[in-house]
Tab-separated table of C-alpha atoms in Angstrom:
chain	number	residue	atom	x	y	z
A	1	ASP	CA	-3.703	-55.140	7.003
A	2	ALA	CA	-1.413	-53.221	4.703
A	3	ARG	CA	-0.041	-56.374	2.324
A	4	VAL	CA	2.331	-56.542	-0.210
A	5	THR	CA	0.591	-57.959	-3.338
A	6	GLN	CA	1.359	-59.352	-6.610
A	7	THR	CA	0.275	-60.438	-9.677
A	8	PRO	CA	-0.268	-63.115	-11.678
A	9	ARG	CA	-0.212	-65.293	-8.833
A	10	ASP	CA	1.081	-67.643	-10.914
A	11	LYS	CA	1.785	-68.302	-14.441
A	12	VAL	CA	2.617	-71.350	-17.100
A	13	THR	CA	4.276	-69.470	-20.260
A	14	GLU	CA	6.804	-71.350	-23.390
A	15	MET	CA	10.000	-70.691	-23.783
A	16	GLY	CA	11.081	-67.827	-25.861
A	17	GLN	CA	7.967	-65.696	-24.224
A	18	GLU	CA	7.943	-62.460	-22.369
A	19	VAL	CA	6.962	-62.770	-18.976
A	20	THR	CA	6.151	-59.714	-16.740
A	21	MET	CA	5.348	-60.035	-12.634
A	22	ARG	CA	3.526	-57.169	-10.410
A	23	CYS	CA	4.356	-55.809	-7.205
A	24	GLN	CA	2.598	-52.993	-5.470
A	25	PRO	CA	4.695	-52.250	-2.538
A	26	ILE	CA	3.356	-51.409	1.831
A	27	LEU	CA	2.478	-47.907	0.841
A	28	GLY	CA	4.501	-45.650	2.429
A	29	HIS	CA	7.675	-48.300	2.156
A	30	ASN	CA	10.712	-46.801	0.454
A	31	THR	CA	12.359	-50.464	-0.721
A	32	VAL	CA	10.924	-53.341	-2.551
A	33	PHE	CA	12.976	-56.237	-3.645
A	34	TRP	CA	12.565	-58.877	-5.768
A	35	TYR	CA	13.596	-63.199	-4.755
A	36	ARG	CA	13.560	-65.659	-6.336
A	37	GLN	CA	13.560	-69.141	-4.999
A	38	THR	CA	13.976	-72.646	-6.363
A	39	MET	CA	14.414	-75.725	-4.342
A	40	MET	CA	17.649	-76.201	-5.648
A	41	GLN	CA	19.549	-72.425	-4.969
A	42	GLY	CA	17.003	-71.288	-2.328
A	43	LEU	CA	16.289	-68.468	-2.121
A	44	GLU	CA	18.421	-65.686	-4.154
A	45	LEU	CA	18.351	-61.640	-4.592
A	46	LEU	CA	17.561	-60.637	-7.892
A	47	ALA	CA	17.441	-56.482	-7.847
A	48	TYR	CA	16.391	-54.118	-5.175
A	49	PHE	CA	15.018	-50.411	-5.470
A	50	ARG	CA	14.876	-47.718	-2.897
A	51	ASN	CA	13.156	-44.768	-2.935
A	52	ARG	CA	12.086	-46.403	-7.280
A	53	ALA	CA	16.046	-45.768	-7.278
A	54	PRO	CA	17.915	-49.439	-8.207
A	55	LEU	CA	20.680	-50.030	-5.368
A	56	ASP	CA	21.630	-53.176	-6.471
A	57	ASP	CA	20.519	-55.745	-9.781
A	58	SER	CA	23.945	-58.312	-9.354
A	59	GLY	CA	21.710	-61.190	-9.099
A	60	MET	CA	20.069	-60.934	-11.615
A	61	PRO	CA	20.937	-62.094	-14.891
A	62	LYS	CA	21.184	-58.802	-17.016
A	63	ASP	CA	20.658	-60.372	-21.013
A	64	ARG	CA	17.231	-61.349	-20.082
A	65	PHE	CA	15.988	-59.741	-16.883
A	66	SER	CA	15.064	-56.422	-16.105
A	67	ALA	CA	13.465	-54.604	-12.662
A	68	GLU	CA	12.218	-50.737	-12.801
A	69	MET	CA	10.025	-48.888	-10.940
A	70	PRO	CA	7.714	-46.655	-12.659
A	71	ASP	CA	6.163	-45.019	-9.608
A	72	ALA	CA	6.241	-45.731	-6.002
A	73	THR	CA	3.118	-47.565	-6.095
A	74	LEU	CA	4.451	-50.520	-9.055
A	75	ALA	CA	7.902	-52.741	-9.540
A	76	THR	CA	8.005	-54.883	-12.330
A	77	LEU	CA	10.501	-57.853	-13.088
A	78	LYS	CA	10.420	-59.590	-16.615
A	79	ILE	CA	11.955	-61.883	-18.144
A	80	GLN	CA	12.720	-61.827	-22.122
A	81	PRO	CA	12.970	-64.638	-23.465
A	82	SER	CA	12.022	-66.522	-20.874
A	83	GLU	CA	13.726	-69.900	-20.524
A	84	PRO	CA	12.714	-73.020	-18.618
A	85	ARG	CA	15.520	-72.838	-16.082
A	86	ASP	CA	13.877	-69.334	-15.133
A	87	SER	CA	11.088	-71.475	-13.460
A	88	ALA	CA	11.375	-70.710	-9.962
A	89	VAL	CA	8.752	-68.574	-6.967
A	90	TYR	CA	9.222	-64.890	-7.496
A	91	PHE	CA	8.909	-62.921	-4.498
A	92	CYS	CA	8.694	-59.258	-3.658
A	93	ALA	CA	9.205	-57.639	-0.714
A	94	SER	CA	9.072	-54.162	0.733
A	95	GLY	CA	10.137	-51.982	3.770
A	96	LEU	CA	11.727	-49.418	5.077
A	97	GLY	CA	15.410	-48.073	4.775
A	98	SER	CA	18.137	-50.788	4.473
A	99	PRO	CA	17.792	-53.696	3.595
A	100	ARG	CA	18.545	-55.047	7.384
A	101	GLU	CA	14.972	-53.698	8.400
A	102	THR	CA	11.982	-55.761	8.479
A	103	GLN	CA	11.262	-57.195	4.647
A	104	TYR	CA	7.044	-57.748	4.251
A	105	PHE	CA	7.672	-60.308	2.167
A	106	GLY	CA	4.639	-60.613	-1.157
A	107	PRO	CA	2.766	-64.076	-1.846
A	108	GLY	CA	4.810	-64.239	-4.557
A	109	THR	CA	3.961	-65.509	-8.247
A	110	ARG	CA	4.632	-69.275	-9.477
A	111	LEU	CA	5.908	-69.311	-13.190
A	112	LEU	CA	6.700	-72.076	-14.673
A	113	VAL	CA	8.581	-71.366	-18.531
A	114	LEU	CA	7.532	-74.624	-20.261
B	1	GLN	CA	30.946	-65.978	-1.637
B	2	LYS	CA	29.118	-64.686	1.232
B	3	GLU	CA	27.577	-67.316	2.904
B	4	VAL	CA	25.083	-68.482	5.479
B	5	GLU	CA	24.827	-72.685	6.418
B	6	GLN	CA	22.233	-74.562	7.716
B	7	ASN	CA	21.284	-78.530	8.318
B	8	SER	CA	18.034	-78.348	5.632
B	9	GLY	CA	17.397	-81.029	7.971
B	10	PRO	CA	13.719	-82.559	8.314
B	11	LEU	CA	14.219	-81.525	11.923
B	12	SER	CA	11.539	-83.743	13.982
B	13	VAL	CA	10.883	-82.760	17.637
B	14	PRO	CA	7.972	-84.432	19.479
B	15	GLU	CA	5.172	-81.109	20.738
B	16	GLY	CA	5.757	-79.692	23.705
B	17	ALA	CA	9.930	-79.921	22.678
B	18	ILE	CA	12.957	-77.460	22.143
B	19	ALA	CA	13.804	-77.194	19.043
B	20	SER	CA	17.333	-76.231	17.987
B	21	LEU	CA	17.463	-74.230	15.084
B	22	ASN	CA	21.632	-73.357	13.576
B	23	CYS	CA	22.931	-70.581	11.594
B	24	THR	CA	26.809	-70.674	10.788
B	25	TYR	CA	28.014	-67.027	8.267
B	26	SER	CA	30.862	-66.620	6.177
B	27	ASP	CA	31.473	-63.008	7.136
B	28	ARG	CA	32.542	-61.728	10.312
B	29	VAL	CA	31.498	-58.402	9.127
B	30	SER	CA	27.993	-58.650	9.402
B	31	GLN	CA	26.041	-57.195	12.031
B	32	SER	CA	22.083	-57.691	11.516
B	33	PHE	CA	20.490	-61.591	11.207
B	34	PHE	CA	17.282	-63.274	10.942
B	35	TRP	CA	14.686	-66.005	11.269
B	36	TYR	CA	12.431	-66.382	9.066
B	37	ARG	CA	9.687	-68.748	8.773
B	38	GLN	CA	8.260	-69.913	5.607
B	39	TYR	CA	5.327	-72.604	6.055
B	40	SER	CA	4.923	-74.096	2.142
B	41	GLY	CA	3.240	-72.679	-0.310
B	42	LYS	CA	3.297	-69.639	1.066
B	43	SER	CA	5.840	-66.648	2.095
B	44	PRO	CA	8.495	-65.821	4.583
B	45	GLU	CA	8.018	-63.727	7.038
B	46	LEU	CA	10.223	-62.278	10.048
B	47	ILE	CA	9.999	-64.133	12.860
B	48	MET	CA	13.109	-62.451	14.944
B	49	SER	CA	16.058	-60.292	14.538
B	50	ILE	CA	19.782	-60.193	16.794
B	51	TYR	CA	22.115	-57.989	16.325
B	52	SER	CA	23.942	-58.114	19.310
B	53	ASN	CA	26.211	-61.110	21.280
B	54	GLY	CA	23.945	-62.959	23.426
B	55	ASP	CA	20.203	-64.227	23.486
B	56	LYS	CA	17.150	-62.401	22.479
B	57	GLU	CA	13.859	-63.619	23.907
B	58	ASP	CA	10.132	-62.978	22.084
B	59	GLY	CA	7.748	-65.769	23.560
B	60	ARG	CA	8.200	-68.941	22.803
B	61	PHE	CA	11.172	-68.304	20.191
B	62	THR	CA	14.431	-67.259	22.007
B	63	ALA	CA	17.656	-66.221	19.236
B	64	GLN	CA	21.276	-66.640	20.129
B	65	LEU	CA	24.092	-64.828	18.388
B	66	ASN	CA	28.314	-65.507	19.075
B	67	LYS	CA	29.854	-63.462	16.634
B	68	ALA	CA	33.329	-64.800	17.143
B	69	SER	CA	31.760	-68.054	16.153
B	70	GLN	CA	30.227	-66.623	13.444
B	71	TYR	CA	26.653	-68.893	14.586
B	72	VAL	CA	23.557	-67.180	15.428
B	73	SER	CA	20.510	-69.947	16.356
B	74	LEU	CA	17.347	-70.042	17.127
B	75	LEU	CA	15.097	-72.180	20.201
B	76	ILE	CA	11.435	-72.949	19.253
B	77	ARG	CA	10.216	-73.680	23.831
B	78	ASP	CA	7.235	-75.543	23.857
B	79	SER	CA	7.267	-76.746	20.189
B	80	GLN	CA	3.382	-76.533	18.544
B	81	PRO	CA	2.345	-78.392	15.256
B	82	SER	CA	1.230	-75.207	14.329
B	83	ASP	CA	5.843	-74.757	14.360
B	84	SER	CA	5.760	-77.606	11.968
B	85	ALA	CA	7.508	-74.596	8.684
B	86	THR	CA	11.175	-74.488	7.130
B	87	TYR	CA	13.162	-72.215	9.127
B	88	LEU	CA	15.268	-69.556	7.326
B	89	CYS	CA	18.296	-67.662	8.220
B	90	ALA	CA	19.412	-64.508	6.605
B	91	VAL	CA	22.232	-62.477	7.166
B	92	ASP	CA	23.032	-58.632	6.870
B	93	TYR	CA	26.350	-58.488	4.005
B	94	GLY	CA	26.474	-54.755	4.065
B	95	ASN	CA	23.747	-54.157	1.294
B	96	LYS	CA	21.760	-56.876	1.384
B	97	LEU	CA	20.280	-59.783	2.900
B	98	VAL	CA	22.093	-63.644	2.166
B	99	PHE	CA	19.443	-66.532	3.335
B	100	GLY	CA	20.244	-69.463	3.630
B	101	ALA	CA	18.429	-73.071	2.464
B	102	GLY	CA	16.787	-72.840	4.464
B	103	THR	CA	15.804	-75.932	7.749
B	104	ILE	CA	12.603	-77.803	7.471
B	105	LEU	CA	10.646	-78.542	11.212
B	106	ARG	CA	8.559	-81.195	11.612
B	107	VAL	CA	6.768	-81.375	15.179
B	108	LYS	CA	5.095	-84.684	15.697
B	109	SER	CA	1.728	-84.346	17.684
């Protein structure tokens, strides 16, 4: 049963600390998305990659967030330094081709920044 | 600003009834529309996609699209308590999906 995996599932950290979230897309999927979900803003696209190349990161605060795909089996999202307003659930999703193809979501990383 | 609007609910329906969920979007050029279901504490999962005007049926679910009115809806027939979840409407705005805030559905047995 192919699934997107994310680690860690939960993360509590203090303001100013670096946070790294990891995602393993479904094998063979060439598109990876990072979303952030909060009660206030809902589900927002932060960045997405196709064939490991970043195509859109316009939703990501550039000063503190960075996203990379070191290889086809790993995507990372880093926040440095973290702030309390970054507290949210971060989802990774993968798919084939364009964003309009089915996106398969991982279980999410629940981040709390104190 | 590319927007997707949904009534946040909660929408409460009795078991066995039809649940009707609605979504409007701001950009006429959008071509692809999706409904995702999200259980509390879980990740979204795709339940329906629709690309052409009219109705598309899949089991108890029917998606309806009216591009002229910029309106997409989801009907759930014979609603079950297991359908209780948040339903997210998503619209393809060219290079990305924009999600609505979601409608909470509660099916009461």
